[in-house]
Amino acid sequence: MAAGNAEPAGTRLVMARYGELFLKSEPVKRHFIGMLLRNIRKALAAAGRTCKYETPRGRILIYGDDPEQVAAIVSRIFGIVDVSICIRTTADLAALSEAGLFLALPNLSAGMSFAVRAKRQYKTGLNSQELGMEVGSHIYDHIPGLTVDLDEPEYEVFVEVRDFGGLVYDKRIPGPGGLPWGTQGRVLVLLSAGIDSPVASWLAMKRGCEITHLYLDAGRWAGTDVTAAAIDNHRKLSLWCSGNPASLVIANNEPLFDRMSQLKVPPRYRCVICKRFMQMVAGRMMAHEGALAIVTGENLGQVASQTLANLGVIADAATVPILRPLITYDKEETITIARRIGTFEAKPGDLACRAVPKMPATAAVLDEVKELEQQMGMDELVETACTGLRFVTALDGRIMEDRTAPQS
Ligand code: ATP
Ligand code: MG
């Protein structure tokens, strides 16, 4: 049998790399890695996988059945920069070369270019460059017609020699990066049926926040499919905190629009008052949800209600910090993320807001807005919206519970 055809002696495992955690002090790093491992364990357990783990410096090694599925799950965990399915060997050159050839054989043929990228943890014996050349020569000698191209190879083999032995792999599956879910505390995300707020929620999770979603249901003032689309956004986002139930709170703001209509509030102020109302309702729920900040999908200049002046008037209604992860994004940048995270796909049905005026105010005057809210009895409207709430819990892309609290 030609060298490399047989399965090389070694275990297949999944290696995950984490990024920014390196910048932390030792105790913080230990805490964050613990959270990362907990999140990985939960996500794998949710898929019915029990694995074994090792955490050599800068890496998480995961041993278990079906490394392909394990790699796919782990590559969705926040904090993970990339994931590779590796052959674990001894640090012996012959074993590393055999493993490299084993990976290369089905992927390389005459006329193709390749490179071996090697790294060594210790500075004895062959250096990294020499190690790469040795493994590369072994591949070159066994597959006719190859060329070596270190700049833009068609195929790459990676070899790492560490204190515990060798790891050989040929793919790096990108992860989302960021910080482990749960390391930064909880935020309350104003989630709509749209494209922006699911991306804002995902970006908050990516920076380590746990999330509670809050959706305001405008009843007959909203299109008939809006609530279902918002719940679907919530369901899809739950795939990104796998193993952890995600909560959506639905509050009713139909009475707000009814009151604005009855009192003939100038239509141009509707959007700003609606967004201030959302801040007030969210503010009321913060303590109960254990949240420290509010996240929105607002974006500078995207629509008339999101001018700098209006964002200031909206922020005036908030009692806690508002985080706006998309504030400077172009729509295309937001859509690129939405596609990647699975929340972009066109939502069918009637999603229009029936309250949006033809010409919303671009520079609402705070004193006028407050005067109108006084006349509307805003406090009482907020109070009403916070009773009879609906709670929808999603886990791993499935709705687990949908209940409405009794009106108090
Ligand atoms: P999105 O901005 O999420 O695409 P949208 O375009 O329908 O939705 P905007 O008018 O741009 O909504 O609202 C700005 C932000 O206000 C949203 O990104 C979201 O955070 C929040 N928001 C809007 N509508 C709702 C709602 N019905 N419930 C909760 N939050 C909402
Ligand atoms: Mg928007």
GROMACS .gro file of C-alpha atoms in nm, residues 189-376:
model
  188
  189VAL     CA    1  -3.324   4.411   2.305
  190LEU     CA    2  -3.607   4.596   2.130
  191LEU     CA    3  -3.676   4.334   1.866
  192SER     CA    4  -3.902   4.401   1.570
  193ALA     CA    5  -4.013   4.207   1.263
  194GLY     CA    6  -3.749   4.395   1.059
  195ILE     CA    7  -3.394   4.326   0.947
  196ASP     CA    8  -3.195   4.559   1.171
  197SER     CA    9  -3.289   4.468   1.526
  198PRO     CA   10  -3.213   4.092   1.490
  199VAL     CA   11  -2.863   4.192   1.373
  200ALA     CA   12  -2.832   4.431   1.668
  201SER     CA   13  -2.934   4.150   1.901
  202TRP     CA   14  -2.680   3.914   1.746
  203LEU     CA   15  -2.404   4.176   1.778
  204ALA     CA   16  -2.488   4.228   2.146
  205MET     CA   17  -2.469   3.849   2.200
  206LYS     CA   18  -2.140   3.845   2.010
  207ARG     CA   19  -1.995   4.089   2.265
  208GLY     CA   20  -2.089   3.854   2.547
  209CYS     CA   21  -2.436   3.982   2.644
  210GLU     CA   22  -2.723   3.759   2.747
  211ILE     CA   23  -3.042   3.883   2.588
  212THR     CA   24  -3.409   3.927   2.665
  213HIS     CA   25  -3.614   4.036   2.363
  214LEU     CA   26  -3.897   4.288   2.393
  215TYR     CA   27  -4.148   4.331   2.112
  216LEU     CA   28  -4.427   4.590   2.112
  217ASP     CA   29  -4.740   4.461   1.942
  218ALA     CA   30  -4.934   4.748   1.783
  219GLY     CA   31  -5.240   4.532   1.721
  220ARG     CA   32  -5.458   4.664   1.439
  221TRP     CA   33  -5.207   4.945   1.375
  222ALA     CA   34  -4.955   4.688   1.252
  223GLY     CA   35  -4.976   4.455   0.952
  224THR     CA   36  -5.139   4.122   1.026
  225ASP     CA   37  -4.812   3.925   0.995
  226VAL     CA   38  -4.583   4.153   1.196
  227THR     CA   39  -4.608   3.973   1.530
  228ALA     CA   40  -4.547   3.630   1.374
  229ALA     CA   41  -4.241   3.770   1.192
  230ALA     CA   42  -4.101   3.918   1.516
  231ILE     CA   43  -4.150   3.585   1.694
  232ASP     CA   44  -3.972   3.415   1.406
  233ASN     CA   45  -3.675   3.652   1.445
  234HIS     CA   46  -3.665   3.557   1.813
  235ARG     CA   47  -3.678   3.187   1.731
  236LYS     CA   48  -3.393   3.216   1.480
  237LEU     CA   49  -3.175   3.414   1.719
  238SER     CA   50  -3.213   3.142   1.983
  239LEU     CA   51  -2.991   2.924   1.763
  240TRP     CA   52  -2.703   3.152   1.859
  241CYS     CA   53  -2.725   3.087   2.233
  242SER     CA   54  -2.767   2.715   2.190
  243GLY     CA   55  -2.857   2.528   2.507
  244ASN     CA   56  -2.981   2.847   2.680
  245PRO     CA   57  -3.352   2.935   2.664
  246ALA     CA   58  -3.411   3.282   2.511
  247SER     CA   59  -3.702   3.494   2.637
  248LEU     CA   60  -3.924   3.723   2.434
  249VAL     CA   61  -4.163   3.955   2.615
  250ILE     CA   62  -4.453   4.090   2.407
  251ALA     CA   63  -4.625   4.406   2.528
  252ASN     CA   64  -4.934   4.559   2.370
  253ASN     CA   65  -4.899   4.918   2.247
  254GLU     CA   66  -5.222   4.938   2.047
  255PRO     CA   67  -5.374   5.177   2.307
  256LEU     CA   68  -5.087   5.421   2.245
  257PHE     CA   69  -5.180   5.456   1.878
  258ASP     CA   70  -5.551   5.471   1.961
  259ARG     CA   71  -5.483   5.758   2.202
  260MET     CA   72  -5.263   5.946   1.949
  261SER     CA   73  -5.543   5.911   1.696
  262GLN     CA   74  -5.820   6.021   1.936
  263LEU     CA   75  -5.626   6.326   2.051
  264LYS     CA   76  -5.520   6.412   1.697
  265VAL     CA   77  -5.151   6.420   1.792
  266PRO     CA   78  -4.971   6.565   1.486
  267PRO     CA   79  -4.893   6.254   1.276
  268ARG     CA   80  -4.535   6.372   1.215
  269TYR     CA   81  -4.463   6.310   1.586
  270ARG     CA   82  -4.601   5.954   1.592
  271CYS     CA   83  -4.272   5.771   1.522
  272VAL     CA   84  -4.073   5.959   1.784
  273ILE     CA   85  -4.345   5.918   2.047
  274CYS     CA   86  -4.372   5.546   1.959
  275LYS     CA   87  -3.996   5.500   2.007
  276ARG     CA   88  -3.999   5.697   2.333
  277PHE     CA   89  -4.283   5.477   2.450
  278MET     CA   90  -4.073   5.169   2.376
  279GLN     CA   91  -3.791   5.312   2.587
  280MET     CA   92  -4.030   5.379   2.874
  281VAL     CA   93  -4.178   5.027   2.863
  282ALA     CA   94  -3.830   4.875   2.838
  283GLY     CA   95  -3.712   5.091   3.127
  284ARG     CA   96  -3.993   4.955   3.343
  285MET     CA   97  -3.888   4.596   3.269
  286MET     CA   98  -3.514   4.627   3.321
  287ALA     CA   99  -3.499   4.536   3.686
  288HIS     CA  100  -3.738   4.243   3.650
  289GLU     CA  101  -3.532   4.100   3.361
  290GLY     CA  102  -3.202   4.175   3.538
  291ALA     CA  103  -3.094   4.381   3.234
  292LEU     CA  104  -2.838   4.663   3.244
  293ALA     CA  105  -2.890   4.833   2.906
  294ILE     CA  106  -3.133   4.855   2.614
  295VAL     CA  107  -3.028   4.753   2.261
  296THR     CA  108  -3.199   4.881   1.947
  297GLY     CA  109  -3.141   4.842   1.573
  298GLU     CA  110  -3.150   5.217   1.522
  299ASN     CA  111  -2.920   5.354   1.258
  300LEU     CA  112  -2.818   5.713   1.192
  301GLY     CA  113  -3.021   5.863   0.909
  302GLN     CA  114  -3.180   5.536   0.793
  303VAL     CA  115  -3.532   5.672   0.827
  304ALA     CA  116  -3.669   6.014   0.912
  305SER     CA  117  -3.724   5.920   1.276
  306GLN     CA  118  -3.356   5.831   1.316
  307THR     CA  119  -3.189   6.168   1.270
  308LEU     CA  120  -2.937   6.273   1.532
  309ALA     CA  121  -3.190   6.521   1.672
  310ASN     CA  122  -3.463   6.256   1.701
  311LEU     CA  123  -3.229   5.998   1.853
  312GLY     CA  124  -3.161   6.256   2.125
  313VAL     CA  125  -3.533   6.306   2.187
  314ILE     CA  126  -3.580   5.927   2.204
  315ALA     CA  127  -3.284   5.885   2.441
  316ASP     CA  128  -3.443   6.141   2.675
  317ALA     CA  129  -3.714   5.884   2.753
  318ALA     CA  130  -3.460   5.620   2.860
  319THR     CA  131  -3.352   5.567   3.217
  320VAL     CA  132  -3.063   5.331   3.130
  321PRO     CA  133  -2.793   5.330   2.860
  322ILE     CA  134  -2.914   5.261   2.505
  323LEU     CA  135  -2.672   5.056   2.294
  324ARG     CA  136  -2.714   5.095   1.918
  325PRO     CA  137  -2.472   4.848   1.759
  326LEU     CA  138  -2.579   4.944   1.404
  327ILE     CA  139  -2.565   5.319   1.448
  328THR     CA  140  -2.296   5.370   1.178
  329TYR     CA  141  -2.368   5.073   0.952
  330ASP     CA  142  -2.471   5.103   0.587
  331LYS     CA  143  -2.780   4.895   0.508
  332GLU     CA  144  -2.565   4.662   0.295
  333GLU     CA  145  -2.337   4.592   0.590
  334THR     CA  146  -2.637   4.504   0.807
  335ILE     CA  147  -2.784   4.282   0.534
  336THR     CA  148  -2.453   4.096   0.494
  337ILE     CA  149  -2.464   4.002   0.865
  338ALA     CA  150  -2.837   3.923   0.851
  339ARG     CA  151  -2.774   3.676   0.568
  340ARG     CA  152  -2.489   3.514   0.757
  341ILE     CA  153  -2.684   3.470   1.079
  342GLY     CA  154  -2.998   3.343   0.907
  343THR     CA  155  -3.240   3.629   0.982
  344PHE     CA  156  -3.252   3.791   0.639
  345GLU     CA  157  -3.475   3.565   0.435
  346ALA     CA  158  -3.773   3.754   0.293
  347LYS     CA  159  -4.066   3.748   0.531
  348PRO     CA  160  -4.395   3.703   0.351
  349GLY     CA  161  -4.717   3.881   0.434
  350ASP     CA  162  -4.846   4.215   0.557
  351LEU     CA  163  -4.567   4.381   0.754
  352ALA     CA  164  -4.660   4.746   0.714
  353CYS     CA  165  -4.701   4.987   1.006
  354ARG     CA  166  -5.031   5.169   0.955
  355ALA     CA  167  -4.935   5.455   1.187
  356VAL     CA  168  -4.631   5.580   0.993
  357PRO     CA  169  -4.709   5.929   0.857
  358LYS     CA  170  -4.609   6.049   0.511
  359MET     CA  171  -4.370   6.308   0.659
  360PRO     CA  172  -4.233   6.214   1.003
  361ALA     CA  173  -4.065   6.498   1.191
  362THR     CA  174  -3.690   6.495   1.134
  363ALA     CA  175  -3.618   6.731   1.423
  364ALA     CA  176  -3.879   6.674   1.691
  365VAL     CA  177  -3.887   6.942   1.960
  366LEU     CA  178  -3.853   6.775   2.298
  367ASP     CA  179  -4.071   7.024   2.486
  368GLU     CA  180  -4.355   6.986   2.235
  369VAL     CA  181  -4.328   6.607   2.250
  370LYS     CA  182  -4.338   6.609   2.630
  371GLU     CA  183  -4.639   6.839   2.628
  372LEU     CA  184  -4.822   6.600   2.392
  373GLU     CA  185  -4.730   6.302   2.609
  374GLN     CA  186  -4.866   6.484   2.913
  375GLN     CA  187  -5.199   6.531   2.735
  376MET     CA  188  -5.199   6.165   2.628
   0.00000   0.00000   0.00000
